[in-house]
Short mmCIF file of C-alpha atoms and ligand atoms in Angstrom, two decimals:
data_model
loop_
_atom_site.label_atom_id
_atom_site.label_comp_id
_atom_site.label_asym_id
_atom_site.label_seq_id
_atom_site.Cartn_x
_atom_site.Cartn_y
_atom_site.Cartn_z
CA MET A 1 -11.38 -186.67 -130.63
CA ARG A 2 -8.94 -189.52 -130.85
CA ARG A 3 -7.52 -191.71 -128.13
CA ILE A 4 -3.77 -192.14 -128.39
CA LYS A 5 -2.87 -195.80 -128.64
CA LYS A 6 0.36 -195.47 -126.72
CA GLU A 7 1.42 -195.61 -123.12
CA ALA A 8 1.05 -192.13 -121.59
CA VAL A 9 4.76 -192.09 -120.65
CA GLU A 10 5.79 -192.66 -124.24
CA TYR A 11 3.21 -190.20 -125.57
CA LEU A 12 4.38 -187.39 -123.27
CA ASP A 13 8.03 -188.14 -124.12
CA GLU A 14 7.32 -187.63 -127.80
CA ARG A 15 4.75 -184.86 -127.53
CA PHE A 16 6.92 -182.66 -125.28
CA LYS A 17 10.36 -183.90 -126.36
CA ILE A 18 11.38 -184.57 -122.77
CA SER A 19 15.17 -184.55 -122.73
CA ASP A 20 17.80 -186.18 -120.55
CA ASP A 21 18.39 -182.96 -118.60
CA TYR A 22 14.77 -182.93 -117.41
CA VAL A 23 14.56 -182.88 -113.61
CA SER A 24 11.48 -182.93 -111.41
CA PHE A 25 10.38 -179.48 -110.30
CA ASP A 26 11.57 -178.16 -106.96
CA GLN A 27 8.48 -176.80 -105.25
CA LYS A 28 10.57 -174.13 -103.54
CA ASN A 29 10.84 -172.46 -106.94
CA ASP A 30 7.10 -172.25 -107.47
CA ILE A 31 6.30 -168.55 -107.83
CA PHE A 32 3.92 -168.55 -104.84
CA ASN A 33 6.61 -170.14 -102.66
CA ARG A 34 9.25 -167.77 -104.01
CA ALA A 35 7.09 -164.97 -102.60
CA SER A 36 8.13 -166.35 -99.17
CA TRP A 37 11.89 -166.36 -99.73
CA ASP A 38 12.90 -164.48 -102.87
CA ASN A 39 13.11 -160.69 -102.57
CA GLN A 40 12.79 -160.45 -106.35
CA VAL A 41 9.22 -161.72 -106.00
CA ASN A 42 7.60 -159.08 -103.88
CA PRO A 43 4.01 -160.08 -103.00
CA ARG A 44 3.40 -156.72 -101.25
CA GLU A 45 -0.24 -156.78 -100.05
CA PHE A 46 -1.33 -159.61 -102.35
CA PHE A 47 -1.86 -162.39 -99.80
CA LYS A 48 -2.97 -159.95 -97.09
CA SER A 49 -6.02 -158.91 -99.10
CA TYR A 50 -7.36 -162.44 -98.72
CA ASP A 51 -8.08 -161.43 -95.13
CA ILE A 52 -11.02 -159.03 -95.41
CA ALA A 53 -9.59 -156.87 -92.64
CA ASN A 54 -6.81 -155.83 -95.02
CA TYR A 55 -8.54 -155.40 -98.36
CA LYS A 56 -8.19 -152.07 -100.09
CA PRO A 57 -11.12 -151.09 -102.33
CA LYS A 58 -10.36 -149.73 -105.77
CA LYS A 59 -12.41 -147.41 -107.91
CA ALA A 60 -12.54 -149.95 -110.76
CA LYS A 61 -15.64 -152.13 -110.95
CA GLY A 62 -15.17 -155.55 -109.37
CA PHE A 63 -12.97 -154.35 -106.51
CA ASP A 64 -15.40 -153.06 -103.88
CA HIS A 65 -16.24 -154.40 -100.45
CA TRP A 66 -18.86 -156.82 -101.81
CA ASP A 67 -16.46 -158.22 -104.40
CA TYR A 68 -13.61 -158.83 -101.94
CA ALA A 69 -16.03 -160.20 -99.34
CA PHE A 70 -17.37 -162.76 -101.80
CA ARG A 71 -13.96 -163.71 -103.20
CA ASN A 72 -12.53 -164.28 -99.74
CA ALA A 73 -15.60 -166.27 -98.68
CA SER A 74 -15.14 -168.55 -101.69
CA TRP A 75 -11.65 -169.37 -100.41
CA HIS A 76 -12.71 -169.76 -96.77
CA LEU A 77 -13.00 -173.55 -96.55
CA THR A 78 -9.84 -174.13 -98.60
CA ASP A 79 -7.90 -171.70 -96.38
CA VAL A 80 -9.18 -173.02 -93.06
CA VAL A 81 -8.65 -176.68 -93.93
CA GLY A 82 -5.37 -176.06 -95.72
CA GLU A 83 -3.82 -174.01 -92.94
CA GLN A 84 -5.13 -175.95 -89.95
CA ASN A 85 -1.72 -177.53 -89.26
CA PHE A 86 0.41 -174.63 -90.48
CA ASP A 87 1.69 -173.54 -87.05
CA GLU A 88 2.90 -177.06 -86.39
CA THR A 89 4.05 -178.21 -89.84
CA GLY A 90 4.62 -175.06 -91.90
CA GLN A 91 2.59 -176.71 -94.66
CA VAL A 92 -0.45 -175.40 -96.49
CA GLU A 93 -2.36 -178.58 -97.31
CA GLY A 94 -3.61 -178.60 -100.88
CA PHE A 95 -0.79 -176.26 -101.98
CA THR A 96 2.52 -177.31 -100.45
CA ASP A 97 1.51 -180.72 -99.10
CA TYR A 98 -1.29 -183.23 -99.48
CA TYR A 99 -4.33 -183.35 -97.16
CA THR A 100 -4.18 -185.17 -93.85
CA ILE A 101 -7.82 -184.87 -92.81
CA GLN A 102 -8.93 -188.43 -93.49
CA THR A 103 -10.04 -190.70 -90.70
CA SER A 104 -8.86 -194.30 -90.63
CA GLY A 105 -10.77 -196.63 -92.89
CA SER A 106 -11.99 -200.18 -92.85
CA MET A 107 -9.62 -202.91 -91.64
CA GLU A 108 -11.17 -205.20 -94.24
CA LYS A 109 -10.92 -204.69 -97.96
CA ALA A 110 -14.25 -204.49 -99.78
CA PRO A 111 -14.72 -207.19 -102.44
CA LEU A 112 -13.80 -206.01 -105.94
CA HIS A 113 -15.74 -207.62 -108.78
CA SER A 114 -13.54 -206.45 -111.63
CA THR A 115 -11.21 -203.56 -112.32
CA GLN A 116 -13.71 -202.29 -114.86
CA ASP A 117 -16.52 -202.32 -112.31
CA THR A 118 -14.34 -200.67 -109.62
CA THR A 119 -13.29 -197.94 -112.05
CA ALA A 120 -16.86 -197.24 -113.11
CA ARG A 121 -17.97 -196.95 -109.47
CA ILE A 122 -15.10 -194.61 -108.58
CA LYS A 123 -15.85 -192.40 -111.59
CA GLN A 124 -19.54 -192.30 -110.73
CA ALA A 125 -18.79 -191.35 -107.12
CA ALA A 126 -16.29 -188.66 -108.19
CA THR A 127 -18.84 -187.19 -110.59
CA LEU A 128 -21.46 -186.97 -107.88
CA LEU A 129 -18.88 -185.31 -105.61
CA GLY A 130 -18.39 -182.48 -108.09
CA ALA A 131 -15.96 -183.61 -110.79
CA GLY A 132 -17.03 -182.67 -114.31
CA MET A 133 -14.59 -185.17 -115.81
CA VAL A 134 -12.62 -188.02 -114.25
CA GLY A 135 -9.61 -189.85 -115.68
CA ILE A 136 -7.05 -192.28 -114.32
CA CYS A 137 -3.34 -192.56 -115.01
CA SER A 138 -0.43 -194.53 -113.62
CA LEU A 139 1.83 -192.57 -111.34
CA ASP A 140 4.71 -191.14 -113.39
CA GLU A 141 7.45 -190.13 -110.94
CA ARG A 142 8.66 -187.39 -113.27
CA TRP A 143 5.69 -185.23 -112.32
CA ILE A 144 6.15 -185.64 -108.58
CA TYR A 145 7.94 -182.64 -107.09
CA LYS A 146 11.58 -183.04 -106.14
CA SER A 147 10.75 -181.81 -102.64
CA LYS A 148 8.08 -180.03 -100.67
CA TYR A 149 8.65 -176.53 -99.36
CA ASN A 150 8.00 -175.42 -95.79
CA ARG A 151 6.85 -171.79 -95.79
CA LYS A 152 7.50 -171.43 -92.08
CA THR A 153 11.06 -172.73 -91.85
CA ASP A 154 12.11 -172.00 -95.44
CA GLN A 155 13.36 -175.61 -95.64
CA SER A 156 12.60 -178.30 -98.18
CA ALA A 157 11.88 -181.93 -97.37
CA PRO A 158 11.48 -185.05 -99.53
CA ILE A 159 8.01 -185.83 -100.82
CA ASP A 160 6.75 -188.70 -98.68
CA LEU A 161 4.18 -190.15 -101.07
CA PRO A 162 4.00 -193.93 -100.42
CA LYS A 163 5.48 -195.81 -103.38
CA HIS A 164 2.66 -198.33 -103.64
CA LEU A 165 0.08 -195.64 -104.49
CA LYS A 166 0.58 -196.19 -108.19
CA TYR A 167 -2.72 -194.91 -109.57
CA VAL A 168 -3.79 -191.29 -109.78
CA ILE A 169 -7.45 -190.35 -110.14
CA MET A 170 -7.55 -186.99 -111.88
CA LEU A 171 -10.57 -184.79 -111.20
CA ILE A 172 -11.58 -181.91 -113.44
CA ILE A 173 -13.51 -179.26 -111.53
CA PRO A 174 -15.37 -176.87 -113.84
CA GLN A 175 -15.32 -173.21 -112.88
CA ASP A 176 -18.28 -170.89 -113.24
CA TYR A 177 -18.44 -169.59 -116.81
CA GLU A 178 -20.43 -166.39 -116.17
CA LEU A 179 -18.27 -165.30 -113.25
CA GLY A 180 -15.20 -166.05 -115.36
CA LYS A 181 -16.30 -163.41 -117.87
CA THR A 182 -15.46 -160.75 -115.28
CA TYR A 183 -11.77 -161.72 -115.01
CA PRO A 184 -9.63 -160.03 -113.80
CA THR A 185 -11.37 -158.61 -110.74
CA ALA A 186 -11.62 -159.39 -107.05
CA LEU A 187 -15.12 -160.68 -107.85
CA SER A 188 -13.89 -163.11 -110.51
CA GLY A 189 -11.39 -164.48 -107.99
CA ALA A 190 -14.46 -166.16 -106.48
CA ALA A 191 -14.56 -168.50 -109.51
CA THR A 192 -11.04 -169.62 -108.61
CA GLY A 193 -11.84 -169.92 -104.89
CA LEU A 194 -15.00 -171.92 -105.58
CA GLY A 195 -13.10 -174.20 -107.95
CA TYR A 196 -10.61 -175.01 -105.20
CA GLY A 197 -13.39 -175.46 -102.62
CA VAL A 198 -15.20 -178.00 -104.80
CA GLY A 199 -11.88 -179.71 -105.61
CA LEU A 200 -11.02 -179.92 -101.92
CA ASN A 201 -14.34 -181.60 -101.11
CA CYS A 202 -14.31 -183.86 -104.15
CA ALA A 203 -10.75 -185.14 -103.66
CA ASN A 204 -11.03 -185.57 -99.89
CA ALA A 205 -14.44 -187.27 -99.97
CA LEU A 206 -13.26 -189.59 -102.75
CA ALA A 207 -10.09 -190.41 -100.81
CA GLN A 208 -12.20 -191.11 -97.72
CA PHE A 209 -14.52 -193.34 -99.80
CA ILE A 210 -11.53 -195.39 -101.00
CA THR A 211 -10.13 -195.52 -97.45
CA ASN A 212 -13.51 -196.77 -96.22
CA LEU A 213 -13.25 -199.54 -98.82
CA GLY A 214 -10.05 -200.69 -97.12
CA TYR A 215 -7.57 -199.23 -99.61
CA GLU A 216 -5.16 -196.32 -99.29
CA ALA A 217 -5.84 -192.92 -100.82
CA ILE A 218 -4.38 -189.42 -100.52
CA ALA A 219 -6.20 -186.27 -101.61
CA SER A 220 -4.27 -183.49 -103.33
CA LEU A 221 -4.81 -180.19 -105.16
CA ASN A 222 -1.72 -178.31 -106.41
CA ASP A 223 0.68 -179.98 -103.93
CA THR A 224 2.90 -183.04 -104.37
CA GLY A 225 3.03 -183.14 -108.17
CA GLN A 226 2.26 -181.39 -111.42
CA SER A 227 -1.43 -181.89 -112.17
CA ILE A 228 -1.43 -180.86 -115.84
CA PRO A 229 0.79 -183.63 -117.27
CA MET A 230 -1.03 -186.15 -115.10
CA ALA A 231 -4.39 -184.92 -116.43
CA ILE A 232 -3.07 -185.19 -120.00
CA SER A 233 -1.90 -188.75 -119.22
CA ALA A 234 -5.37 -189.52 -117.87
CA GLY A 235 -7.01 -188.49 -121.14
CA LEU A 236 -8.65 -185.32 -119.86
CA GLY A 237 -7.34 -182.76 -122.31
CA GLU A 238 -4.50 -181.17 -124.21
CA TYR A 239 -1.94 -178.51 -123.37
CA GLY A 240 -2.54 -174.92 -124.54
CA ARG A 241 -0.25 -172.01 -125.33
CA HIS A 242 -1.32 -170.38 -122.06
CA GLY A 243 0.24 -173.26 -120.15
CA LEU A 244 -3.13 -174.63 -119.06
CA LEU A 245 -5.04 -177.82 -119.67
CA ILE A 246 -7.74 -177.49 -122.34
CA THR A 247 -10.47 -180.04 -121.77
CA PRO A 248 -12.98 -181.13 -124.43
CA LYS A 249 -15.92 -180.45 -122.09
CA TYR A 250 -15.11 -177.14 -120.38
CA GLY A 251 -12.12 -175.79 -122.31
CA PRO A 252 -9.48 -174.27 -119.98
CA ASN A 253 -12.00 -173.01 -117.40
CA VAL A 254 -11.22 -175.69 -114.82
CA ARG A 255 -9.25 -176.55 -111.70
CA ILE A 256 -7.63 -179.92 -111.22
CA ALA A 257 -7.69 -182.08 -108.09
CA LYS A 258 -6.31 -185.58 -107.70
CA VAL A 259 -6.27 -188.69 -105.52
CA PHE A 260 -3.29 -191.05 -105.24
CA THR A 261 -4.35 -194.60 -104.47
CA ASP A 262 -3.47 -198.31 -104.47
CA LEU A 263 -7.02 -199.30 -105.43
CA PRO A 264 -6.61 -201.27 -108.70
CA LEU A 265 -8.12 -199.19 -111.52
CA GLU A 266 -8.28 -199.12 -115.31
CA ILE A 267 -5.92 -196.59 -116.89
CA ASP A 268 -7.20 -194.09 -119.47
CA GLN A 269 -5.35 -193.15 -122.66
CA PRO A 270 -4.30 -189.58 -123.59
CA ILE A 271 -6.49 -187.80 -126.14
CA GLU A 272 -6.01 -185.28 -128.94
CA PHE A 273 -8.80 -183.23 -130.44
CA GLY A 274 -7.09 -180.39 -132.30
CA VAL A 275 -5.78 -177.99 -129.63
CA GLN A 276 -2.16 -178.08 -130.75
CA ALA A 277 -3.07 -177.17 -134.35
CA PHE A 278 -5.43 -174.43 -133.15
CA CYS A 279 -2.91 -172.85 -130.76
CA LYS A 280 -0.42 -172.66 -133.62
CA ILE A 281 -2.70 -170.26 -135.53
CA CYS A 282 -4.10 -168.46 -132.47
CA ASN A 283 -2.29 -166.05 -130.19
CA LYS A 284 -5.30 -164.61 -128.39
CA CYS A 285 -4.00 -165.43 -124.92
CA ALA A 286 -0.54 -164.06 -125.72
CA ASP A 287 -1.96 -160.91 -127.33
CA ASN A 288 -4.33 -160.22 -124.42
CA CYS A 289 -1.97 -160.96 -121.54
CA PRO A 290 -1.21 -157.51 -120.05
CA PRO A 291 2.38 -158.26 -118.93
CA ARG A 292 3.11 -160.29 -122.09
CA ALA A 293 3.87 -163.38 -120.04
CA ILE A 294 2.62 -165.87 -122.64
CA PRO A 295 4.99 -166.76 -125.46
CA LYS A 296 4.25 -166.45 -129.14
CA GLY A 297 6.03 -168.64 -131.68
CA THR A 298 6.90 -172.28 -131.25
CA PRO A 299 7.30 -174.28 -128.04
CA GLN A 300 10.75 -173.99 -126.43
CA SER A 301 12.77 -176.24 -124.14
CA THR A 302 14.36 -173.40 -122.15
CA PRO A 303 12.03 -171.82 -119.59
CA PRO A 304 11.95 -168.04 -119.07
CA ASN A 305 13.14 -168.45 -115.46
CA PHE A 306 13.63 -171.10 -112.78
CA SER A 307 9.96 -171.11 -111.76
CA SER A 308 9.21 -173.49 -114.63
CA LEU A 309 10.33 -176.92 -115.79
CA LYS A 310 13.36 -177.26 -118.02
CA GLY A 311 14.21 -180.04 -120.46
CA ILE A 312 10.69 -180.21 -121.82
CA THR A 313 9.60 -178.52 -125.02
CA LYS A 314 6.41 -176.55 -124.51
CA TRP A 315 4.95 -173.08 -124.34
CA THR A 316 5.85 -171.77 -120.91
CA VAL A 317 4.29 -168.79 -119.19
CA ASN A 318 6.71 -166.37 -117.56
CA ALA A 319 5.53 -166.90 -113.98
CA GLU A 320 7.47 -163.87 -112.70
CA LYS A 321 5.72 -161.46 -115.08
CA CYS A 322 2.35 -163.12 -114.50
CA PHE A 323 2.53 -163.00 -110.69
CA LYS A 324 3.81 -159.43 -110.70
CA PHE A 325 0.66 -158.48 -112.58
CA TRP A 326 -1.49 -160.29 -109.99
CA VAL A 327 0.28 -158.44 -107.20
CA GLY A 328 -0.37 -155.11 -108.91
CA MET A 329 -4.07 -155.93 -109.16
CA ASN A 330 -4.39 -157.47 -105.70
CA THR A 331 -6.18 -160.49 -107.13
CA ASP A 332 -5.64 -163.33 -109.53
CA CYS A 333 -5.90 -162.83 -113.26
CA ALA A 334 -7.25 -165.32 -115.77
CA ILE A 335 -7.59 -163.17 -118.84
CA CYS A 336 -5.89 -166.01 -120.71
CA ILE A 337 -8.76 -168.32 -119.75
CA ARG A 338 -11.44 -165.74 -120.52
CA VAL A 339 -10.24 -164.95 -124.04
CA CYS A 340 -9.35 -168.50 -125.09
CA PRO A 341 -11.66 -169.61 -127.93
CA TYR A 342 -12.02 -172.94 -126.12
CA ASN A 343 -13.55 -171.14 -123.14
CA LYS A 344 -17.24 -171.50 -123.88
CA ASP A 345 -20.53 -172.40 -122.30
CA TYR A 346 -20.56 -175.96 -123.64
CA THR A 347 -24.24 -176.44 -122.75
CA LYS A 348 -25.15 -174.30 -125.80
CA TRP A 349 -25.32 -176.15 -129.14
CA TYR A 350 -23.84 -173.24 -131.11
CA ASN A 351 -20.78 -173.16 -128.86
CA ARG A 352 -20.28 -176.89 -129.31
CA LEU A 353 -20.51 -176.29 -133.05
CA ALA A 354 -17.87 -173.54 -132.80
CA ILE A 355 -15.55 -175.97 -131.00
CA LYS A 356 -16.13 -178.56 -133.74
CA LEU A 357 -15.03 -175.91 -136.24
CA ALA A 358 -11.97 -175.08 -134.12
CA ASN A 359 -10.97 -178.72 -134.20
CA SER A 360 -11.44 -179.07 -137.96
CA PRO A 361 -9.57 -177.78 -141.02
CA LEU A 362 -11.89 -174.74 -140.77
CA ARG A 363 -10.11 -173.57 -137.62
CA LYS A 364 -8.98 -170.28 -139.20
CA LEU A 365 -12.60 -169.43 -139.98
CA MET A 366 -13.60 -170.19 -136.41
CA LEU A 367 -10.82 -167.96 -135.09
CA ARG A 368 -11.90 -165.11 -137.36
CA LEU A 369 -15.51 -165.47 -136.24
CA ASP A 370 -14.40 -165.60 -132.60
CA MET A 371 -12.47 -162.32 -133.01
CA TRP A 372 -15.20 -160.65 -135.06
CA MET A 373 -17.88 -161.52 -132.50
CA LYS A 374 -15.59 -160.33 -129.69
CA MET A 375 -15.94 -163.63 -127.89
CA GLY A 376 -14.13 -163.59 -124.58
CA ALA A 377 -14.80 -159.87 -124.06
CA ARG A 378 -14.80 -158.78 -120.45
CA LYS A 379 -18.10 -158.35 -118.65
CA THR A 380 -18.09 -155.75 -115.91
CA SER A 381 -18.83 -157.06 -112.45
CA ASP A 382 -21.92 -154.86 -111.98
CA LEU A 383 -23.53 -156.90 -114.77
CA TRP A 384 -22.87 -160.06 -112.77
CA TRP A 385 -24.49 -158.90 -109.55
CA PRO A 386 -28.33 -159.00 -109.84
CA ILE A 387 -28.78 -155.39 -108.64
CA ARG A 388 -26.37 -153.01 -110.27
CA SER A 389 -24.43 -150.45 -108.35
S1 SF4 B 1 -3.08 -165.05 -115.67
FE1 SF4 B 1 -3.12 -163.01 -116.64
S2 SF4 B 1 -1.03 -162.27 -116.40
FE2 SF4 B 1 -0.96 -164.47 -116.06
S3 SF4 B 1 -0.51 -165.39 -118.03
FE3 SF4 B 1 -2.74 -165.35 -117.87
S4 SF4 B 1 -3.34 -163.40 -118.84
FE4 SF4 B 1 -1.15 -163.27 -118.40
S1 SF4 B 2 -6.09 -168.44 -126.59
FE1 SF4 B 2 -5.61 -169.48 -128.52
S2 SF4 B 2 -3.38 -169.81 -128.44
FE2 SF4 B 2 -4.07 -169.37 -126.37
S3 SF4 B 2 -4.43 -171.38 -125.46
FE3 SF4 B 2 -6.40 -170.65 -126.23
S4 SF4 B 2 -6.51 -171.52 -128.29
FE4 SF4 B 2 -4.39 -171.69 -127.67
#
């Protein structure tokens, strides 16, 4: 793994060929928000099934009452906290706007010994709060959304992130590997829900910690800005063909949370460890995506539709095709995470060895072995539950 000896802004400019016609993303065009206003994106019963009163069992394994009950429970805290102000504000905190649950902090600023010491303490606290990896980047306005979308009024409003919060603490939340093997089922949706729940707690507790120190901090999940480029800037991973962050410690099987703050911190450098070269020879995610939403070939600057960024050269998932597939299944899909050769149980030495191979000139051999051993194969949900039905 090598640290890039360049400013993150410059690195991302070069790595993704960000052009002059790049504009910040309008959150209204996010596929989940389009489900509120665009008749072309028909969510049918998708969101309703997250209320257990409305779930519809399927004959396929992983879609029975137990599976939906567990998935919905995993989302419970995130839903309750996120929607607590919805009637008043029309915002879903953590998804269309940042969290507002902090209490006021200390009037006095805690003494800071050095930026290095402050950074180490913040990273240690974040790790204890549930982050598997922590990185810090400077705020790059390009990744902040153009506006925030109000699902109640169908109106957009400017993002009101205070300008002096110029550091972003990026938090990588690992998702459960074993549960992830059962994607895509209602049961496996619990891995997603749990990831968000841990991210919610980690980001909000860390923001409260910083507030208690006398500095300002705002906790965020998917709202306010694009987490993936910020995580790349903060040295937490590389970008994969499936449009997801690939981390060196958990592969793509992660959620990302973040905290905006004015607490002076040391900035991390972006990293590279071989993902780009591996994705060029591997199409597993694209080949296994049922609606063929993941592109093959080289990165492109034109997105498949307006639910993605333009003016940036990258592999871009067709969000319309992807979400339509989710709607048809009544749960989220992460086949692209499950089959990715970087998705491994990194606690096992032989998996760490496989990743070393993937990141070396022997990457083709690793890919062949991965296919031959049927790594990433789906596990049925009855094998996950301790007593099989
Ligand atoms: S989540 Fe599923 S449908 Fe969407 S891109 Fe990944 S594999 Fe394809
Ligand atoms: S499945 Fe292969 S091509 Fe897709 S992101 Fe993972 S390594 Fe890259």
